[in-house]
Short mmCIF file of C-alpha atoms in Angstrom, two decimals:
data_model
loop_
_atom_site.label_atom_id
_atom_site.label_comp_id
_atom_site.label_asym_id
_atom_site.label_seq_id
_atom_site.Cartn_x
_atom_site.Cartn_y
_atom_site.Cartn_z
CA UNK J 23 50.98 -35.91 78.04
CA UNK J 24 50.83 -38.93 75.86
CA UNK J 25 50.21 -38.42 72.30
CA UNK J 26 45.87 -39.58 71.13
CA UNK J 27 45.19 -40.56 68.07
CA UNK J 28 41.96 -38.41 67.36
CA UNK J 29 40.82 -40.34 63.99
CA UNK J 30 37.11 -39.65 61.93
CA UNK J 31 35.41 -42.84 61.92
CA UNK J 32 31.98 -43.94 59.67
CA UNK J 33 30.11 -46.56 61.44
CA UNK J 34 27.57 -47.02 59.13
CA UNK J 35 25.28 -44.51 56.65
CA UNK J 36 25.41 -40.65 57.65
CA UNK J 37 27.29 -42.01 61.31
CA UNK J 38 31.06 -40.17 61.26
CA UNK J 39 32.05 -39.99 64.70
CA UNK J 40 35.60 -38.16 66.34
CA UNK J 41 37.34 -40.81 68.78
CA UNK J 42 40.43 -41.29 69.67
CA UNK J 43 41.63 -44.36 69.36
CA UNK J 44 45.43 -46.09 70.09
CA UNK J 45 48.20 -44.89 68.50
CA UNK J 46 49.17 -47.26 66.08
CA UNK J 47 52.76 -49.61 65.55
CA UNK J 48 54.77 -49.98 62.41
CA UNK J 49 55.20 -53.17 61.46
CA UNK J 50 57.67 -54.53 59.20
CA UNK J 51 58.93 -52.90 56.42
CA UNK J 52 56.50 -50.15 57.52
CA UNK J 53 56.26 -46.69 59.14
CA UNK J 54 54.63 -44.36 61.77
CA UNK J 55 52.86 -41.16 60.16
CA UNK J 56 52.19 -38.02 62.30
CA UNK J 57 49.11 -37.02 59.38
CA UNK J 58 49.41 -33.39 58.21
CA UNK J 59 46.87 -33.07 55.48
CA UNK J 60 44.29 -35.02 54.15
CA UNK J 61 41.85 -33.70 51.23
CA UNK J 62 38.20 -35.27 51.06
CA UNK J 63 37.19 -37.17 48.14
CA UNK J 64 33.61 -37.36 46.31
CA UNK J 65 34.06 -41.27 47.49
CA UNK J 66 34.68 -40.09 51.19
CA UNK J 67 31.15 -38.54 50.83
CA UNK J 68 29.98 -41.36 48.95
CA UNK J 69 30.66 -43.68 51.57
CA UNK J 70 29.35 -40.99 54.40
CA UNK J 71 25.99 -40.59 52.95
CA UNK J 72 25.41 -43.76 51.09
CA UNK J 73 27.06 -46.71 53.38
CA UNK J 74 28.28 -48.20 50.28
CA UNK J 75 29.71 -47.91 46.31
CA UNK J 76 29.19 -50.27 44.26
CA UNK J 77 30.19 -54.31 45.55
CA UNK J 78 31.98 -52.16 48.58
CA UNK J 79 30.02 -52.20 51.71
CA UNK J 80 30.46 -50.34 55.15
CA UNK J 81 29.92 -53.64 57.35
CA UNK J 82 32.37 -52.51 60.46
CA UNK J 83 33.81 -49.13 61.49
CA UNK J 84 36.08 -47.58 58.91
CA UNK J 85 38.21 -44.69 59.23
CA UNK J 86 38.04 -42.45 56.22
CA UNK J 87 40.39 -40.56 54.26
CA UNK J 88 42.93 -41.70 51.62
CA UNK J 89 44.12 -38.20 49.83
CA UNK J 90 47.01 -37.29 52.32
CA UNK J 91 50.20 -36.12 53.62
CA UNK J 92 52.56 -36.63 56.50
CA UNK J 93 55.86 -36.71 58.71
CA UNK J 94 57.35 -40.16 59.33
CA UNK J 95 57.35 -40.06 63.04
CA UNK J 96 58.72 -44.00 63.66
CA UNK J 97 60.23 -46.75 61.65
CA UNK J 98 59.33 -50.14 61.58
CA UNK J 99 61.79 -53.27 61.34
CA UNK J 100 64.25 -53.33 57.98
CA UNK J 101 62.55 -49.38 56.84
CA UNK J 102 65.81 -48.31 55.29
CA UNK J 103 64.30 -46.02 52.98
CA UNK J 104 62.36 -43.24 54.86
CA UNK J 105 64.25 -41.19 58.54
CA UNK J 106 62.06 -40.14 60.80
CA UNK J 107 61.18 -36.50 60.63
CA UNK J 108 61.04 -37.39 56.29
CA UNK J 109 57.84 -35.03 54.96
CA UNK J 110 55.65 -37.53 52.33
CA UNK J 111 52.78 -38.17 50.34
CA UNK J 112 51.03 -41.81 50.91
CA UNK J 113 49.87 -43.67 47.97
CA UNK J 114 46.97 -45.09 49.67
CA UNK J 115 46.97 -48.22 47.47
CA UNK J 116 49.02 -51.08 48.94
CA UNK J 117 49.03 -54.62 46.81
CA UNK J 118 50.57 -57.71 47.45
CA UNK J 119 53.45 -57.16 45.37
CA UNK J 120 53.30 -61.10 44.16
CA UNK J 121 50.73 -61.62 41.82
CA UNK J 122 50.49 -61.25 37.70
CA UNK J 123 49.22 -57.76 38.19
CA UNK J 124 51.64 -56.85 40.28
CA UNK J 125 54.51 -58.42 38.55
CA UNK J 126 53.32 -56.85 35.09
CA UNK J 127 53.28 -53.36 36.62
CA UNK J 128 49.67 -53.17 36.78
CA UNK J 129 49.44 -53.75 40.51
CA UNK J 130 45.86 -51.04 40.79
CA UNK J 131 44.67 -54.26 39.30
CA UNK J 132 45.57 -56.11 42.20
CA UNK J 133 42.95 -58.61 43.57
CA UNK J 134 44.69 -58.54 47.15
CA UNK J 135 45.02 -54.32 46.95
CA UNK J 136 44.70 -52.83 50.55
CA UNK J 137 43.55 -49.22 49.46
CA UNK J 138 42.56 -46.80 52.27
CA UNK J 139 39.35 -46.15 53.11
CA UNK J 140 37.88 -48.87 51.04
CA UNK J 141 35.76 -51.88 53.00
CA UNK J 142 37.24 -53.34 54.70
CA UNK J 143 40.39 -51.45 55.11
CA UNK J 144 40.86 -48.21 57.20
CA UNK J 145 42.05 -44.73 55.66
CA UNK J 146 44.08 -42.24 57.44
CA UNK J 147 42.42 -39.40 58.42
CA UNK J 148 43.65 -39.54 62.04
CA UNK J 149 46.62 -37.90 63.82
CA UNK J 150 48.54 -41.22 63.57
CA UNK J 151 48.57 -43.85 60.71
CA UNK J 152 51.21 -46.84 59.64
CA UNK J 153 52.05 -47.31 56.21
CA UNK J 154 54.15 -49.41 53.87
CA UNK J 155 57.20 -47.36 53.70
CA UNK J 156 57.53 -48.05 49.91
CA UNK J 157 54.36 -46.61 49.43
CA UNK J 158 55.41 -43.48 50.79
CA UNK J 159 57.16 -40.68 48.30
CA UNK J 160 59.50 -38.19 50.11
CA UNK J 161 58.16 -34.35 49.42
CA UNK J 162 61.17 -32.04 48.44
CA UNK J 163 60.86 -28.67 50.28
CA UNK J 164 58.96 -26.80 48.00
CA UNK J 165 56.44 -29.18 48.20
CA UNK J 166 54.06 -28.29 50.77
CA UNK J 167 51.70 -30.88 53.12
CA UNK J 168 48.61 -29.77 50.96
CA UNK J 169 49.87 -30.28 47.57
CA UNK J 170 51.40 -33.61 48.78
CA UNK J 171 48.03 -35.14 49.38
CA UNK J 172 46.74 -33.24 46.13
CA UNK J 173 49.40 -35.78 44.38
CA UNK J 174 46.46 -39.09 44.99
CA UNK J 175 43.88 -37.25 42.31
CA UNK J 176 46.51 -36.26 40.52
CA UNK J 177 47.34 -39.07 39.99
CA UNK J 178 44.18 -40.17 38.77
CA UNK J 179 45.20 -37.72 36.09
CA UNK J 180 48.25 -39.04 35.20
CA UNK J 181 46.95 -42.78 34.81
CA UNK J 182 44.30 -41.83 32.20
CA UNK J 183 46.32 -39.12 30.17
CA UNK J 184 48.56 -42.59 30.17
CA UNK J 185 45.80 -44.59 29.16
CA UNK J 186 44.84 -41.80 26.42
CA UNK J 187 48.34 -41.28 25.24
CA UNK J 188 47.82 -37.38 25.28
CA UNK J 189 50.56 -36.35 23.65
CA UNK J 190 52.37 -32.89 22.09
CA UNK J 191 49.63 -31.60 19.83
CA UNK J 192 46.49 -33.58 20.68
CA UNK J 193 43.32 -32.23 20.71
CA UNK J 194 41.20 -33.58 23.98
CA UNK J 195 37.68 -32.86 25.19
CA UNK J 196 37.15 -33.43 28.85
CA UNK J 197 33.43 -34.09 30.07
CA UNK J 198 33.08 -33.11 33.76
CA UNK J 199 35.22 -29.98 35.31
CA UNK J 200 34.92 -31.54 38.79
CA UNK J 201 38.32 -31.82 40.56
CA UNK J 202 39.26 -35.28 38.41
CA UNK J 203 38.24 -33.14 35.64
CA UNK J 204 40.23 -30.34 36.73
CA UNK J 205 43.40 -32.44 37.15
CA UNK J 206 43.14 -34.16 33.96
CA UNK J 207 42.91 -31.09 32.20
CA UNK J 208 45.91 -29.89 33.96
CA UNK J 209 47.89 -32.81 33.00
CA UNK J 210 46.82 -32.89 29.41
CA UNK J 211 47.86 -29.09 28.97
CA UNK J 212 51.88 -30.41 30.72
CA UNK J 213 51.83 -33.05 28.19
CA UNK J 214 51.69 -30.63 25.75
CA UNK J 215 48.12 -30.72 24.38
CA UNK J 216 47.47 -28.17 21.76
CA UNK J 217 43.64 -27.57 22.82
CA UNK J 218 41.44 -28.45 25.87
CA UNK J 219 38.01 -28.04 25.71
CA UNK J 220 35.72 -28.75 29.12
CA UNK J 221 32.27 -29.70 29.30
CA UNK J 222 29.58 -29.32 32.27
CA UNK J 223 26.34 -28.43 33.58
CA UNK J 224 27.37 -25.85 36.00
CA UNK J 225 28.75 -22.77 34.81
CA UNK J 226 30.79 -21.90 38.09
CA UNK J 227 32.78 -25.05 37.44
CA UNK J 228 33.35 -24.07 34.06
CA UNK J 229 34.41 -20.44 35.15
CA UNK J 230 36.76 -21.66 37.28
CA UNK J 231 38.57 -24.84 34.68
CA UNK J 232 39.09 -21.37 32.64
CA UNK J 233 41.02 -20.10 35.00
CA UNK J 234 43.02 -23.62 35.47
CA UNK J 235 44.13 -23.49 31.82
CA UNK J 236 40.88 -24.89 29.76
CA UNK J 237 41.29 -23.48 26.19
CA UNK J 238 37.72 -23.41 25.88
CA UNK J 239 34.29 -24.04 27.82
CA UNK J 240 31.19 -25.59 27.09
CA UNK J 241 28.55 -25.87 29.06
CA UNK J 242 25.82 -28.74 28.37
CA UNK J 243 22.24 -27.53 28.26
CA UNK J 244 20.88 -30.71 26.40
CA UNK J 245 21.48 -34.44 27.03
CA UNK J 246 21.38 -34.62 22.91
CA UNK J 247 25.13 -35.76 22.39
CA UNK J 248 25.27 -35.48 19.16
CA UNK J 249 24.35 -31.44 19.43
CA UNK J 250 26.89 -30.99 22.04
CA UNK J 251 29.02 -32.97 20.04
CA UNK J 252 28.89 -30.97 17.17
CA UNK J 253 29.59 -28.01 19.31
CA UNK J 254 32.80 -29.69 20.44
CA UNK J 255 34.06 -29.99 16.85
CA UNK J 256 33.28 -25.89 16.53
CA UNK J 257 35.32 -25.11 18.93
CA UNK J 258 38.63 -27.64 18.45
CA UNK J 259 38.14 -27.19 14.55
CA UNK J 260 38.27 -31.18 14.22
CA UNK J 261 36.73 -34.35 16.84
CA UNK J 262 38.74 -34.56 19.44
CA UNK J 263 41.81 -36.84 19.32
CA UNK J 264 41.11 -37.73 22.83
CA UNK J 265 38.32 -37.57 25.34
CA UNK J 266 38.87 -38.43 28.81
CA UNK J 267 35.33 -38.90 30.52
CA UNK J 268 35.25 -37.65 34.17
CA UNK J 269 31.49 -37.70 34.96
CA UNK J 270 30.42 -40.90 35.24
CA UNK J 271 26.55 -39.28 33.36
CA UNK J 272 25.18 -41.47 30.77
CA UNK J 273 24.70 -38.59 28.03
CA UNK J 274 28.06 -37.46 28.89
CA UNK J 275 29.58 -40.85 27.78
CA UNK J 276 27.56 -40.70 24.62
CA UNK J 277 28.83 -37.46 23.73
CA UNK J 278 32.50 -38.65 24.63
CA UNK J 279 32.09 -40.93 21.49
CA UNK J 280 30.42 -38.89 19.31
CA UNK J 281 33.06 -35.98 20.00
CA UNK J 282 35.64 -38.45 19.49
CA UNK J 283 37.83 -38.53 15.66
CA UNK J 284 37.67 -41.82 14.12
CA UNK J 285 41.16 -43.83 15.55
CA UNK J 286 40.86 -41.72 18.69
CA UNK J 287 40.42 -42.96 21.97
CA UNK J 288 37.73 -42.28 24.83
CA UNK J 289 38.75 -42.90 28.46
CA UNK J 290 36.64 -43.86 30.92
CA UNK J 291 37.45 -42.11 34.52
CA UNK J 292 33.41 -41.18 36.17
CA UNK J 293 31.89 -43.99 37.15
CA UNK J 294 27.88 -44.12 36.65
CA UNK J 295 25.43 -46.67 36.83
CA UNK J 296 26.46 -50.58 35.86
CA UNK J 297 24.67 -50.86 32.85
CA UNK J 298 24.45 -47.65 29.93
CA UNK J 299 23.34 -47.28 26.53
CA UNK J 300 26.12 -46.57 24.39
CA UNK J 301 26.76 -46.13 20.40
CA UNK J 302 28.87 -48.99 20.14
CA UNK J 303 28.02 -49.16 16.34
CA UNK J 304 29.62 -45.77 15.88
CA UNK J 305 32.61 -46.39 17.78
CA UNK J 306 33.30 -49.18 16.59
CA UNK J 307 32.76 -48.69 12.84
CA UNK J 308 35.28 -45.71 13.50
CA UNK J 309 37.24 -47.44 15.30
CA UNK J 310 37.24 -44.89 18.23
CA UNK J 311 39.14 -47.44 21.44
CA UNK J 312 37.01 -47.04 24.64
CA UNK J 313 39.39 -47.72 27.58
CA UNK J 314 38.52 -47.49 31.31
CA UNK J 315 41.07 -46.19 33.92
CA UNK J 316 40.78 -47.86 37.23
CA UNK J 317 42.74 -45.87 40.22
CA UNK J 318 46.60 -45.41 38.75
CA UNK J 319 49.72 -47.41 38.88
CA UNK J 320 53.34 -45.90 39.22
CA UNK J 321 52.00 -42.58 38.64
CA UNK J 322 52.89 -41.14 42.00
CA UNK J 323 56.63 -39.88 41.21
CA UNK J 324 55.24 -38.29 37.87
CA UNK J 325 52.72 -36.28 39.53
CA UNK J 326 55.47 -35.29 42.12
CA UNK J 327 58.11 -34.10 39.46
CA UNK J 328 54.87 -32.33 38.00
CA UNK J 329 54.26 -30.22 41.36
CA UNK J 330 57.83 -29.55 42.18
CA UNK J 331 59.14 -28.76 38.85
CA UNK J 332 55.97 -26.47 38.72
CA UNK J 333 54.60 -27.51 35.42
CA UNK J 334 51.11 -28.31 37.48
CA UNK J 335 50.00 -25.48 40.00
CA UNK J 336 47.40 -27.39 42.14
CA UNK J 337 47.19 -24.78 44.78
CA UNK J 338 44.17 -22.99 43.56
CA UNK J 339 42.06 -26.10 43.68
CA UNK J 340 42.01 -26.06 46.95
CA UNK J 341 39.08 -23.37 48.18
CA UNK J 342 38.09 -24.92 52.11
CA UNK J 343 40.47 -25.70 55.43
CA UNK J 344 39.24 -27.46 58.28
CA UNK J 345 40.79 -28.89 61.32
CA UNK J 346 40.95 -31.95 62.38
CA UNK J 347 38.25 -31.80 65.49
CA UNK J 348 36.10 -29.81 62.97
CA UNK J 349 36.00 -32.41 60.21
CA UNK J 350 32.08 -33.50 60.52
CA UNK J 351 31.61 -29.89 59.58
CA UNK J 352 34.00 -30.09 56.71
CA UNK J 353 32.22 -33.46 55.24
CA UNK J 354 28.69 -31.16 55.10
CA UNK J 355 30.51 -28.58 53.30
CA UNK J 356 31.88 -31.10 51.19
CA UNK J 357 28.10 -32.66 50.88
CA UNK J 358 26.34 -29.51 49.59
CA UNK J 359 29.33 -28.80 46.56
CA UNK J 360 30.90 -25.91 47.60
CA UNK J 361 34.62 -25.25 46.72
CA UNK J 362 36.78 -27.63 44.96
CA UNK J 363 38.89 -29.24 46.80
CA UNK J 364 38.26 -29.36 51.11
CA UNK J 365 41.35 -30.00 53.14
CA UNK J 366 41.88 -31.02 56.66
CA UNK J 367 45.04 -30.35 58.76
CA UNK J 368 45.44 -33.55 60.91
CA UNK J 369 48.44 -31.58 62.97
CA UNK J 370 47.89 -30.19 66.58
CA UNK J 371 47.35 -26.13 66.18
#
């Protein structure tokens, strides 16, 4: 029987379908994936019930999915670097390699930037994708499928600890203990933070960045930043030298600055509305640098040392499995919050 390319496709606002469509080509310089895992995203969901983030619009069919894993199962023309049978991880980011951006290294900056499952370009969650082969990181073996496609948020992770020079010693808040929350913290702590603290509203998340390494816990009862500010500075002793902001929630922001040491530096990861009302007075009178994050840039073989040397245990993020035919189901589970981290197994049972 010839191989179908079953593939989850949103036509428009709370429309994912199952269809199969053709099995796709390489072209050059790229390969064939047979997909093995791919993890939702909040922006999977986003796009599912909303049609649209921000400037990016569902306009045509898209196939979701971008956090993944796979076997090379064909090579394009001049693919010297990948075999076929080769387990990876896909950066789902490809740019066009040519412009300042990319020439500086800062190619997520990219005004050309093909990432998956962003209008108008497809994702992968489908039994067959093509890639750019250089955008695909060989998994050693005791890397499994799961944690391969856990290396896109960890990435995320990477990219603002970068940004936010965490470094042996520093003290860092981290507002949000969502699963960008939950990797950041995890990266901070293999940098060699001295002291994590975690804020959020819901004390299961809380419970479980505890058990992912989180020195300490807070959970925000108030949107008064200052008061949850000062409860930061209880429990680190001091500000925080860093504070990497994962929820995107106005108050939360505010309280990133007012937790933050004068000279320290607030990241911006969660993305909120367009316009919020911030203490730039106080910041800047402290001189506390606010710095956004946007996506990552050569990040993937850092998170992949990370996993395999086993400095970063991702494995317990992940709480829900799904197949492939049963993935509507897993985007509602994924809809009303529960777990962490959802995965679904693209491979035939």
């Amino acid at each position: 029987m010839a191989d179908t390319n079953l593939t989850a496709i949103l036509y428009k606002k709370d429309d994912l379908r199952l269809e199969d469509l053709p099995v796709p080509e390489p072209g050059p310089g790229q390969v064939q994936l047979c997909m093995q895992q791919v993890g939702i995203c909040g922006s999977d969901v986003h796009y599912w019930t909303h049609g649209e983030i921000g400037d990016f619009v569902v306009k045509a069919p898209m196939v979701l999915g971008h956090e993944a894993s796979a076997v090379v199962s064909k090579l394009g023309p001049g693919v010297t670097s990948l075999q076929v049978g080769d387990r990876v991880a896909i950066e789902p980011g490809v740019p066009c390699r040519v412009c300042s951006y990319c020439k500086t290294g800062h190619y997520n900056l990219c005004l050309d930037m093909k990432f998956c499952a962003t209008p108008p370009y497809n994702g992968n969650l489908a039994r067959f994708y093509v890639h750019d082969a250089d955008f695909c990181f060989k998994l050693p073996d005791n890397v499994s499928f799961e944690e391969g496609a856990m290396l896109e948020p960890l990435s995320v992770g990477v990219h603002a600890c970068n940004r936010a020079n965490v470094r042996l010693g520093s003290k860092v808040l981290i507002c949000g203990a969502g699963p960008i929350g939950i990797v950041n913290l995890v990266t901070a702590k293999a940098r060699g933070a001295a002291q994590v603290v975690i804020t959020d509203i819901d004390q299961k998340r809380l419970d479980f960045a505890k058990s992912m390494g989180a020195d300490a816990i807070i959970k925000v009862a108030s949107p008064d930043a200052k008061a949850i500010a000062s409860q930061v500075e209880e429990v680190l002793g001091s500000l925080a030298d860093v504070t990497i902001e994962c929820s995107g929630a106005p108050p939360s922001i505010r309280t990133a600055i007012y937790s933050t040491r004068s000279g320290g530096c607030v990241v911006l990861v969660g993305l909120g509305p367009d316009l919020v009302e911030l203490p730039v007075v106080n910041a800047a009178v402290r001189e506390v640098d606010i710095r956004g994050i946007f996506r990552y840039a050569n990040c993937y073989p850092t998170a992949l040392a990370m996993v395999a040397s086993g400095k970063v245990n991702l494995k317990p993020m992940i709480t829900h499995r799904f197949t492939l035919e049963r993935s509507i189901e897993a985007f509602e589970t994924a809809k009303r919050g529960e777990g962490v981290k959802i995965m679904i197994s693209c491979s035939r049972e």
